[in-house]
mmCIF file of C-alpha atoms in Angstrom:
data_model
loop_
_atom_site.group_PDB
_atom_site.id
_atom_site.type_symbol
_atom_site.label_atom_id
_atom_site.label_comp_id
_atom_site.label_asym_id
_atom_site.label_seq_id
_atom_site.Cartn_x
_atom_site.Cartn_y
_atom_site.Cartn_z
ATOM 1 C CA MET V 1 2.354 27.223 0.055
ATOM 2 C CA THR V 2 0.953 25.014 -2.729
ATOM 3 C CA ASP V 3 -2.122 22.927 -2.196
ATOM 4 C CA THR V 4 -1.512 19.791 -0.189
ATOM 5 C CA HIS V 5 -1.957 16.459 -1.899
ATOM 6 C CA THR V 6 -1.275 12.874 -0.962
ATOM 7 C CA THR V 7 0.128 9.806 -2.657
ATOM 8 C CA HIS V 8 -3.416 8.457 -2.904
ATOM 9 C CA ASP V 9 -5.053 11.422 -4.633
ATOM 10 C CA ALA V 10 -7.137 10.077 -7.518
ATOM 11 C CA LEU V 11 -9.018 11.679 -10.380
ATOM 12 C CA GLU V 12 -12.696 12.176 -9.635
ATOM 13 C CA ASP V 13 -14.838 9.510 -11.291
ATOM 14 C CA PRO V 14 -18.631 9.833 -11.044
ATOM 15 C CA ARG V 15 -19.030 6.066 -11.551
ATOM 16 C CA ASN V 16 -17.795 5.527 -8.005
ATOM 17 C CA ALA V 17 -21.022 7.009 -6.617
ATOM 18 C CA ASP V 18 -22.880 3.821 -7.547
ATOM 19 C CA ILE V 19 -20.360 1.058 -6.988
ATOM 20 C CA LYS V 20 -21.352 -2.280 -5.506
ATOM 21 C CA ILE V 21 -19.345 -3.479 -2.515
ATOM 22 C CA TYR V 22 -18.732 -7.062 -1.467
ATOM 23 C CA VAL V 23 -19.758 -7.720 2.147
ATOM 24 C CA ASN V 24 -19.531 -11.322 3.297
ATOM 25 C CA GLY V 25 -20.564 -12.801 -0.039
ATOM 26 C CA LYS V 26 -23.229 -10.219 -0.902
ATOM 27 C CA LEU V 27 -22.923 -7.342 -3.366
ATOM 28 C CA VAL V 28 -24.651 -4.203 -2.128
ATOM 29 C CA HIS V 29 -24.738 -0.552 -3.173
ATOM 30 C CA ARG V 30 -22.099 1.492 -1.390
ATOM 31 C CA ASP V 31 -24.798 3.353 0.558
ATOM 32 C CA ASP V 32 -26.019 0.044 1.980
ATOM 33 C CA ALA V 33 -22.621 -1.522 2.709
ATOM 34 C CA LYS V 34 -22.458 -1.825 6.490
ATOM 35 C CA VAL V 35 -20.868 -3.860 9.263
ATOM 36 C CA SER V 36 -21.877 -4.090 12.909
ATOM 37 C CA VAL V 37 -20.594 -1.662 15.508
ATOM 38 C CA TYR V 38 -19.644 -4.874 17.338
ATOM 39 C CA ASP V 39 -17.304 -5.864 14.516
ATOM 40 C CA SER V 40 -13.788 -6.418 15.824
ATOM 41 C CA GLY V 41 -12.338 -4.282 13.033
ATOM 42 C CA PHE V 42 -14.419 -1.262 14.008
ATOM 43 C CA MET V 43 -14.066 -1.853 17.720
ATOM 44 C CA LEU V 44 -10.371 -2.734 17.974
ATOM 45 C CA GLY V 45 -8.724 -2.467 14.571
ATOM 46 C CA ASP V 46 -8.444 -6.265 14.734
ATOM 47 C CA GLY V 47 -8.058 -7.226 11.093
ATOM 48 C CA MET V 48 -5.837 -7.269 8.020
ATOM 49 C CA TRP V 49 -6.262 -5.556 4.686
ATOM 50 C CA GLU V 50 -4.685 -5.743 1.272
ATOM 51 C CA GLY V 51 -4.482 -3.231 -1.579
ATOM 52 C CA LEU V 52 -4.539 -4.554 -5.139
ATOM 53 C CA ARG V 53 -4.781 -3.044 -8.590
ATOM 54 C CA LEU V 54 -6.628 -4.292 -11.664
ATOM 55 C CA TYR V 55 -4.905 -3.913 -15.033
ATOM 56 C CA ASP V 56 -6.609 -5.143 -18.207
ATOM 57 C CA GLY V 57 -8.665 -7.694 -16.318
ATOM 58 C CA GLN V 58 -5.832 -9.047 -14.163
ATOM 59 C CA TRP V 59 -4.958 -8.386 -10.530
ATOM 60 C CA ALA V 60 -1.303 -7.386 -10.777
ATOM 61 C CA PHE V 61 1.105 -9.583 -8.820
ATOM 62 C CA PHE V 62 -1.800 -11.385 -7.196
ATOM 63 C CA GLU V 63 0.354 -14.202 -5.820
ATOM 64 C CA GLU V 64 2.678 -11.828 -3.952
ATOM 65 C CA HIS V 65 -0.262 -9.930 -2.457
ATOM 66 C CA MET V 66 -1.918 -13.141 -1.320
ATOM 67 C CA ASP V 67 1.335 -14.412 0.176
ATOM 68 C CA ARG V 68 1.547 -11.275 2.327
ATOM 69 C CA PHE V 69 -2.144 -11.338 3.193
ATOM 70 C CA PHE V 70 -2.346 -14.991 4.225
ATOM 71 C CA ASN V 71 0.955 -14.810 6.146
ATOM 72 C CA SER V 72 -0.323 -11.800 8.097
ATOM 73 C CA CYS V 73 -3.607 -13.507 8.908
ATOM 74 C CA LYS V 74 -1.832 -16.681 10.007
ATOM 75 C CA ALA V 75 0.512 -14.695 12.244
ATOM 76 C CA VAL V 76 -2.437 -13.302 14.220
ATOM 77 C CA SER V 77 -4.532 -16.505 14.110
ATOM 78 C CA LEU V 78 -7.141 -14.889 11.865
ATOM 79 C CA ASP V 79 -9.096 -17.454 9.844
ATOM 80 C CA VAL V 80 -9.607 -16.116 6.315
ATOM 81 C CA GLY V 81 -12.499 -18.487 5.702
ATOM 82 C CA MET V 82 -11.444 -19.247 2.102
ATOM 83 C CA ASP V 83 -8.348 -20.033 0.061
ATOM 84 C CA GLU V 84 -6.598 -17.908 -2.581
ATOM 85 C CA ALA V 85 -8.923 -19.209 -5.277
ATOM 86 C CA GLY V 86 -11.899 -18.095 -3.195
ATOM 87 C CA ILE V 87 -10.415 -14.619 -2.765
ATOM 88 C CA LEU V 88 -9.773 -14.367 -6.510
ATOM 89 C CA GLU V 89 -13.339 -15.403 -7.271
ATOM 90 C CA ALA V 90 -14.686 -12.786 -4.857
ATOM 91 C CA LEU V 91 -12.503 -10.091 -6.431
ATOM 92 C CA ASN V 92 -13.515 -11.009 -9.966
ATOM 93 C CA THR V 93 -17.193 -11.266 -9.035
ATOM 94 C CA THR V 94 -17.076 -7.771 -7.550
ATOM 95 C CA ALA V 95 -15.241 -6.377 -10.572
ATOM 96 C CA LYS V 96 -17.750 -7.958 -12.977
ATOM 97 C CA ALA V 97 -20.711 -6.608 -11.002
ATOM 98 C CA ASN V 98 -19.233 -3.129 -11.371
ATOM 99 C CA GLY V 99 -18.232 -3.481 -15.029
ATOM 100 C CA MET V 100 -14.589 -2.894 -14.105
ATOM 101 C CA THR V 101 -11.607 -4.089 -16.137
ATOM 102 C CA THR V 102 -8.703 -1.659 -15.653
ATOM 103 C CA ASP V 103 -7.548 1.414 -13.689
ATOM 104 C CA VAL V 104 -9.272 -0.071 -10.652
ATOM 105 C CA HIS V 105 -8.037 -0.003 -7.070
ATOM 106 C CA CYS V 106 -9.102 -2.521 -4.465
ATOM 107 C CA ARG V 107 -9.117 -2.341 -0.705
ATOM 108 C CA MET V 108 -9.860 -5.784 0.676
ATOM 109 C CA MET V 109 -10.485 -5.931 4.423
ATOM 110 C CA LEU V 110 -10.799 -8.945 6.687
ATOM 111 C CA THR V 111 -11.634 -8.656 10.380
ATOM 112 C CA ARG V 112 -12.053 -11.230 13.123
ATOM 113 C CA GLY V 113 -15.790 -10.641 12.859
ATOM 114 C CA THR V 114 -18.637 -9.585 15.086
ATOM 115 C CA LYS V 115 -18.090 -9.803 18.846
ATOM 116 C CA VAL V 116 -20.659 -10.972 21.365
ATOM 117 C CA LYS V 117 -19.482 -8.381 23.907
ATOM 118 C CA PRO V 118 -17.630 -5.081 23.425
ATOM 119 C CA PHE V 119 -14.299 -6.237 24.854
ATOM 120 C CA GLN V 120 -10.855 -7.075 23.569
ATOM 121 C CA HIS V 121 -10.440 -10.833 23.842
ATOM 122 C CA PRO V 122 -10.401 -12.521 20.395
ATOM 123 C CA SER V 123 -12.545 -15.399 21.681
ATOM 124 C CA LEU V 124 -15.487 -12.971 21.815
ATOM 125 C CA SER V 125 -15.545 -12.977 17.994
ATOM 126 C CA ARG V 126 -17.573 -16.140 17.377
ATOM 127 C CA SER V 127 -19.493 -15.717 14.132
ATOM 128 C CA GLY V 128 -16.594 -16.003 11.698
ATOM 129 C CA PRO V 129 -14.606 -13.340 9.839
ATOM 130 C CA THR V 130 -15.973 -10.259 8.090
ATOM 131 C CA LEU V 131 -14.730 -9.814 4.502
ATOM 132 C CA VAL V 132 -15.293 -6.529 2.676
ATOM 133 C CA ILE V 133 -14.048 -5.695 -0.839
ATOM 134 C CA ILE V 134 -14.188 -2.119 -2.104
ATOM 135 C CA LEU V 135 -13.324 -1.525 -5.766
ATOM 136 C CA GLU V 136 -13.138 1.982 -7.219
ATOM 137 C CA HIS V 137 -12.381 3.407 -10.623
ATOM 138 C CA SER V 138 -9.121 5.054 -9.665
ATOM 139 C CA LYS V 139 -6.298 6.796 -11.526
ATOM 140 C CA PRO V 140 -3.619 8.936 -9.795
ATOM 141 C CA VAL V 141 -3.898 12.679 -10.395
ATOM 142 C CA ASN V 142 -1.328 14.090 -12.814
ATOM 143 C CA SER V 143 0.142 16.405 -10.178
ATOM 144 C CA LEU V 144 1.619 13.426 -8.338
ATOM 145 C CA GLN V 145 4.127 13.054 -11.165
ATOM 146 C CA SER V 146 4.545 16.703 -12.129
ATOM 147 C CA ALA V 147 4.760 18.371 -8.712
ATOM 148 C CA GLY V 148 5.939 15.475 -6.566
ATOM 149 C CA ILE V 149 5.353 14.906 -2.867
ATOM 150 C CA ARG V 150 6.653 17.142 -0.082
ATOM 151 C CA LEU V 151 7.850 15.162 2.923
ATOM 152 C CA ALA V 152 8.462 16.276 6.491
ATOM 153 C CA THR V 153 10.445 14.197 8.949
ATOM 154 C CA VAL V 154 8.114 13.418 11.858
ATOM 155 C CA PRO V 155 8.759 12.417 15.488
ATOM 156 C CA GLN V 156 6.508 9.348 15.180
ATOM 157 C CA VAL V 157 8.747 6.376 14.357
ATOM 158 C CA ARG V 158 8.301 2.905 12.909
ATOM 159 C CA GLY V 159 8.580 0.670 15.952
ATOM 160 C CA LEU V 160 10.221 -2.606 16.795
ATOM 161 C CA PRO V 161 8.606 -5.846 15.581
ATOM 162 C CA THR V 162 7.983 -6.668 19.245
ATOM 163 C CA SER V 163 5.601 -3.719 19.578
ATOM 164 C CA GLN V 164 3.668 -3.920 16.320
ATOM 165 C CA ASP V 165 5.494 -5.362 13.346
ATOM 166 C CA ALA V 166 5.150 -3.032 10.352
ATOM 167 C CA LYS V 167 4.850 -6.102 8.140
ATOM 168 C CA TYR V 168 1.306 -6.552 9.419
ATOM 169 C CA ASN V 169 -0.947 -4.669 7.006
ATOM 170 C CA SER V 170 -3.355 -4.344 9.899
ATOM 171 C CA HIS V 171 -6.464 -2.250 10.432
ATOM 172 C CA SER V 172 -4.598 -0.683 13.346
ATOM 173 C CA LYS V 173 -2.996 2.224 11.453
ATOM 174 C CA LEU V 174 -2.921 4.775 14.262
ATOM 175 C CA ASN V 175 0.884 4.930 14.218
ATOM 176 C CA CYS V 176 0.787 5.999 10.566
ATOM 177 C CA VAL V 177 -2.194 8.320 11.066
ATOM 178 C CA ILE V 178 -0.286 10.190 13.779
ATOM 179 C CA ALA V 179 2.705 10.528 11.437
ATOM 180 C CA CYS V 180 0.431 11.812 8.685
ATOM 181 C CA LEU V 181 -1.067 14.428 11.016
ATOM 182 C CA GLN V 182 2.386 15.547 12.146
ATOM 183 C CA ALA V 183 3.458 16.025 8.527
ATOM 184 C CA GLU V 184 0.298 17.931 7.668
ATOM 185 C CA GLN V 185 0.792 20.206 10.665
ATOM 186 C CA ALA V 186 4.347 20.837 9.436
ATOM 187 C CA GLY V 187 2.979 21.962 6.063
ATOM 188 C CA ALA V 188 3.963 18.823 4.128
ATOM 189 C CA ASP V 189 2.061 16.172 2.209
ATOM 190 C CA GLU V 190 3.335 13.069 3.991
ATOM 191 C CA GLY V 191 5.500 12.127 6.927
ATOM 192 C CA LEU V 192 8.963 10.646 6.530
ATOM 193 C CA MET V 193 9.328 8.177 9.385
ATOM 194 C CA LEU V 194 12.591 7.048 10.946
ATOM 195 C CA ASP V 195 13.272 3.671 12.502
ATOM 196 C CA PRO V 196 13.960 3.190 16.257
ATOM 197 C CA HIS V 197 17.671 3.868 15.641
ATOM 198 C CA GLY V 198 17.163 7.134 13.768
ATOM 199 C CA PHE V 199 17.739 5.822 10.249
ATOM 200 C CA VAL V 200 15.431 6.772 7.376
ATOM 201 C CA ASN V 201 12.715 4.156 6.994
ATOM 202 C CA THR V 202 9.453 4.869 5.176
ATOM 203 C CA THR V 203 6.614 7.350 4.924
ATOM 204 C CA ASN V 204 3.298 7.052 6.684
ATOM 205 C CA ALA V 205 1.740 5.518 3.541
ATOM 206 C CA CYS V 206 4.475 4.316 1.170
ATOM 207 C CA ASN V 207 7.939 2.817 0.965
ATOM 208 C CA PHE V 208 10.780 5.262 0.374
ATOM 209 C CA PHE V 209 13.774 5.231 -1.993
ATOM 210 C CA ILE V 210 16.568 7.657 -2.782
ATOM 211 C CA VAL V 211 19.029 7.844 -5.664
ATOM 212 C CA ARG V 212 22.642 8.887 -5.031
ATOM 213 C CA ARG V 213 25.335 8.950 -7.718
ATOM 214 C CA GLY V 214 23.415 6.479 -9.855
ATOM 215 C CA GLU V 215 22.712 4.091 -6.977
ATOM 216 C CA VAL V 216 19.248 3.359 -5.575
ATOM 217 C CA TRP V 217 18.998 3.098 -1.788
ATOM 218 C CA THR V 218 16.151 1.977 0.427
ATOM 219 C CA SER V 219 15.922 0.909 4.046
ATOM 220 C CA THR V 220 16.984 -2.521 5.287
ATOM 221 C CA GLY V 221 13.321 -3.532 5.389
ATOM 222 C CA ASP V 222 13.514 -4.383 9.081
ATOM 223 C CA TYR V 223 10.934 -1.802 10.168
ATOM 224 C CA CYS V 224 8.853 -1.055 7.078
ATOM 225 C CA MET V 225 5.881 -2.622 5.351
ATOM 226 C CA ASN V 226 7.028 -5.465 3.114
ATOM 227 C CA GLY V 227 5.614 -3.692 0.078
ATOM 228 C CA VAL V 228 4.913 -5.697 -3.051
ATOM 229 C CA THR V 229 5.812 -2.705 -5.237
ATOM 230 C CA ARG V 230 8.912 -2.090 -3.105
ATOM 231 C CA GLN V 231 10.141 -5.614 -3.782
ATOM 232 C CA LYS V 232 9.299 -5.348 -7.478
ATOM 233 C CA VAL V 233 11.435 -2.221 -7.750
ATOM 234 C CA ILE V 234 14.327 -3.951 -5.989
ATOM 235 C CA ASP V 235 14.033 -6.990 -8.266
ATOM 236 C CA LEU V 236 13.724 -4.884 -11.428
ATOM 237 C CA CYS V 237 16.792 -2.844 -10.527
ATOM 238 C CA ARG V 238 18.830 -5.990 -9.982
ATOM 239 C CA ALA V 239 17.667 -7.532 -13.243
ATOM 240 C CA ASP V 240 18.377 -4.374 -15.254
ATOM 241 C CA GLY V 241 21.782 -3.621 -13.777
ATOM 242 C CA ILE V 242 20.783 -0.635 -11.652
ATOM 243 C CA PRO V 243 22.818 -0.668 -8.408
ATOM 244 C CA ILE V 244 20.368 -1.174 -5.549
ATOM 245 C CA PHE V 245 21.138 -1.293 -1.825
ATOM 246 C CA GLU V 246 18.963 -2.133 1.173
ATOM 247 C CA LYS V 247 20.859 -0.380 3.951
ATOM 248 C CA ASN V 248 20.797 1.976 6.890
ATOM 249 C CA TYR V 249 21.196 5.629 5.966
ATOM 250 C CA SER V 250 20.475 8.932 7.671
ATOM 251 C CA LEU V 251 18.704 12.144 6.785
ATOM 252 C CA TYR V 252 22.113 13.487 5.747
ATOM 253 C CA GLU V 253 22.140 11.129 2.749
ATOM 254 C CA ALA V 254 18.450 11.688 2.051
ATOM 255 C CA TYR V 255 18.804 15.477 1.958
ATOM 256 C CA GLY V 256 21.701 15.156 -0.480
ATOM 257 C CA ALA V 257 19.984 12.692 -2.805
ATOM 258 C CA ASP V 258 19.813 13.295 -6.545
ATOM 259 C CA GLU V 259 16.323 11.792 -6.652
ATOM 260 C CA ALA V 260 13.804 10.359 -4.217
ATOM 261 C CA PHE V 261 10.589 8.502 -4.817
ATOM 262 C CA LEU V 262 7.855 6.525 -3.088
ATOM 263 C CA THR V 263 6.425 3.151 -4.023
ATOM 264 C CA GLY V 264 2.967 1.713 -3.492
ATOM 265 C CA THR V 265 0.279 -0.313 -5.214
ATOM 266 C CA PHE V 266 -1.830 2.754 -6.063
ATOM 267 C CA GLY V 267 0.759 5.201 -7.363
ATOM 268 C CA ALA V 268 3.485 2.712 -8.407
ATOM 269 C CA GLN V 269 6.386 5.206 -8.245
ATOM 270 C CA THR V 270 5.769 8.774 -7.098
ATOM 271 C CA PRO V 271 8.528 11.421 -7.094
ATOM 272 C CA VAL V 272 9.512 13.324 -3.961
ATOM 273 C CA ALA V 273 9.924 17.065 -4.476
ATOM 274 C CA SER V 274 11.365 18.011 -1.087
ATOM 275 C CA ILE V 275 12.225 16.760 2.386
ATOM 276 C CA ASP V 276 11.886 19.186 5.300
ATOM 277 C CA GLY V 277 11.737 22.056 2.817
ATOM 278 C CA LYS V 278 14.955 21.021 1.072
ATOM 279 C CA PRO V 279 14.489 20.433 -2.683
ATOM 280 C CA ILE V 280 15.529 16.980 -3.854
ATOM 281 C CA GLY V 281 17.297 16.982 -7.224
ATOM 282 C CA THR V 282 15.508 18.535 -10.182
ATOM 283 C CA THR V 283 12.422 17.728 -12.206
ATOM 284 C CA ASP V 284 14.729 15.570 -14.336
ATOM 285 C CA ARG V 285 14.565 12.138 -12.667
ATOM 286 C CA PRO V 286 16.323 9.698 -15.021
ATOM 287 C CA ILE V 287 16.625 6.729 -12.653
ATOM 288 C CA MET V 288 13.034 6.872 -11.444
ATOM 289 C CA THR V 289 11.833 7.314 -15.037
ATOM 290 C CA ARG V 290 13.810 4.219 -16.034
ATOM 291 C CA ILE V 291 12.318 2.251 -13.136
ATOM 292 C CA GLN V 292 8.806 3.402 -14.062
ATOM 293 C CA ALA V 293 9.276 2.057 -17.573
ATOM 294 C CA LEU V 294 10.547 -1.263 -16.215
ATOM 295 C CA TYR V 295 7.597 -1.499 -13.835
ATOM 296 C CA LYS V 296 5.034 -0.788 -16.556
ATOM 297 C CA GLN V 297 6.614 -3.504 -18.679
ATOM 298 C CA ALA V 298 6.537 -5.912 -15.721
ATOM 299 C CA ILE V 299 2.795 -5.331 -15.371
ATOM 300 C CA ALA V 300 2.266 -5.848 -19.118
ATOM 301 C CA ASP V 301 4.272 -9.080 -18.960
ATOM 302 C CA TYR V 302 2.258 -10.269 -15.950
ATOM 303 C CA VAL V 303 -1.055 -9.553 -17.678
ATOM 304 C CA ALA V 304 0.108 -11.355 -20.840
ATOM 305 C CA ALA V 305 1.260 -14.381 -18.825
ATOM 306 C CA CYS V 306 -2.099 -14.578 -17.033
ATOM 307 C CA GLU V 307 -4.018 -14.368 -20.297
ATOM 308 C CA ALA V 308 -1.849 -17.095 -21.806
ATOM 309 C CA GLN V 309 -2.740 -19.575 -19.074
ATOM 310 C CA PRO V 310 -5.318 -22.238 -20.017
ATOM 311 C CA LYS V 311 -8.794 -21.373 -18.780
ATOM 312 C CA SER V 312 -10.235 -23.965 -16.404
#
């Protein structure tokens, strides 16, 4: 069996050993970046996070990421403590402190804050939210494109919105962690998760697409993370005349796909090599390659549009 890798494997960068991390308005060395054991995020997974990527000094598709982030926080009555402009300033301040301009990945985490007692009720978090921003120099390893990802269908499913809506990018990721462990124990890189009705949905870390007879298929979106990159791929396909369908489909169609790929902020589009040991297509992936080119151009256009805006 080949070495296991994940969709978030990045090239080693020694600069990350000395990064400064934003913790509630302060920039501290990574070794000194700490939150209380009473923090609601640590204690209960009570918080939301967002992943962003910095390209040539601009946070790609910032507005879409903030729309998801603020909607999620509002849905769980989590006060962000600042507006979008404040978040952008915090991101840019952290990037500047680290001398970062491109090929940078961000994990921004907001929790309900420190609790006065170690119990569940949200009212016990009384000191305001905890905001942490981690930026790393981060480029995907080459093997993600050359070898692709091996998926294994796992028994852990994406649940109903009435249990925990997958559209919450919450700190509570145990459902996905279990799926990841199940895939690893099956000898795969990531878990392919089904929805409550048995249709193909997503992986434990990324959104999932297949290509059949020139058509791109993905799930209905009812049970998966509302991925920013997922939506960009859908929009780009529609604009470029690539047939794209959000629909229910089974493992039967997935096994017989000509291509399959994953989408996410970090890796953009990552090819799938196999599902449950069954090879998917060949190393020739014309539709995914076309989508990758469209996505790279979309990022370049976004960066150019941001740079063209008048500076305040």
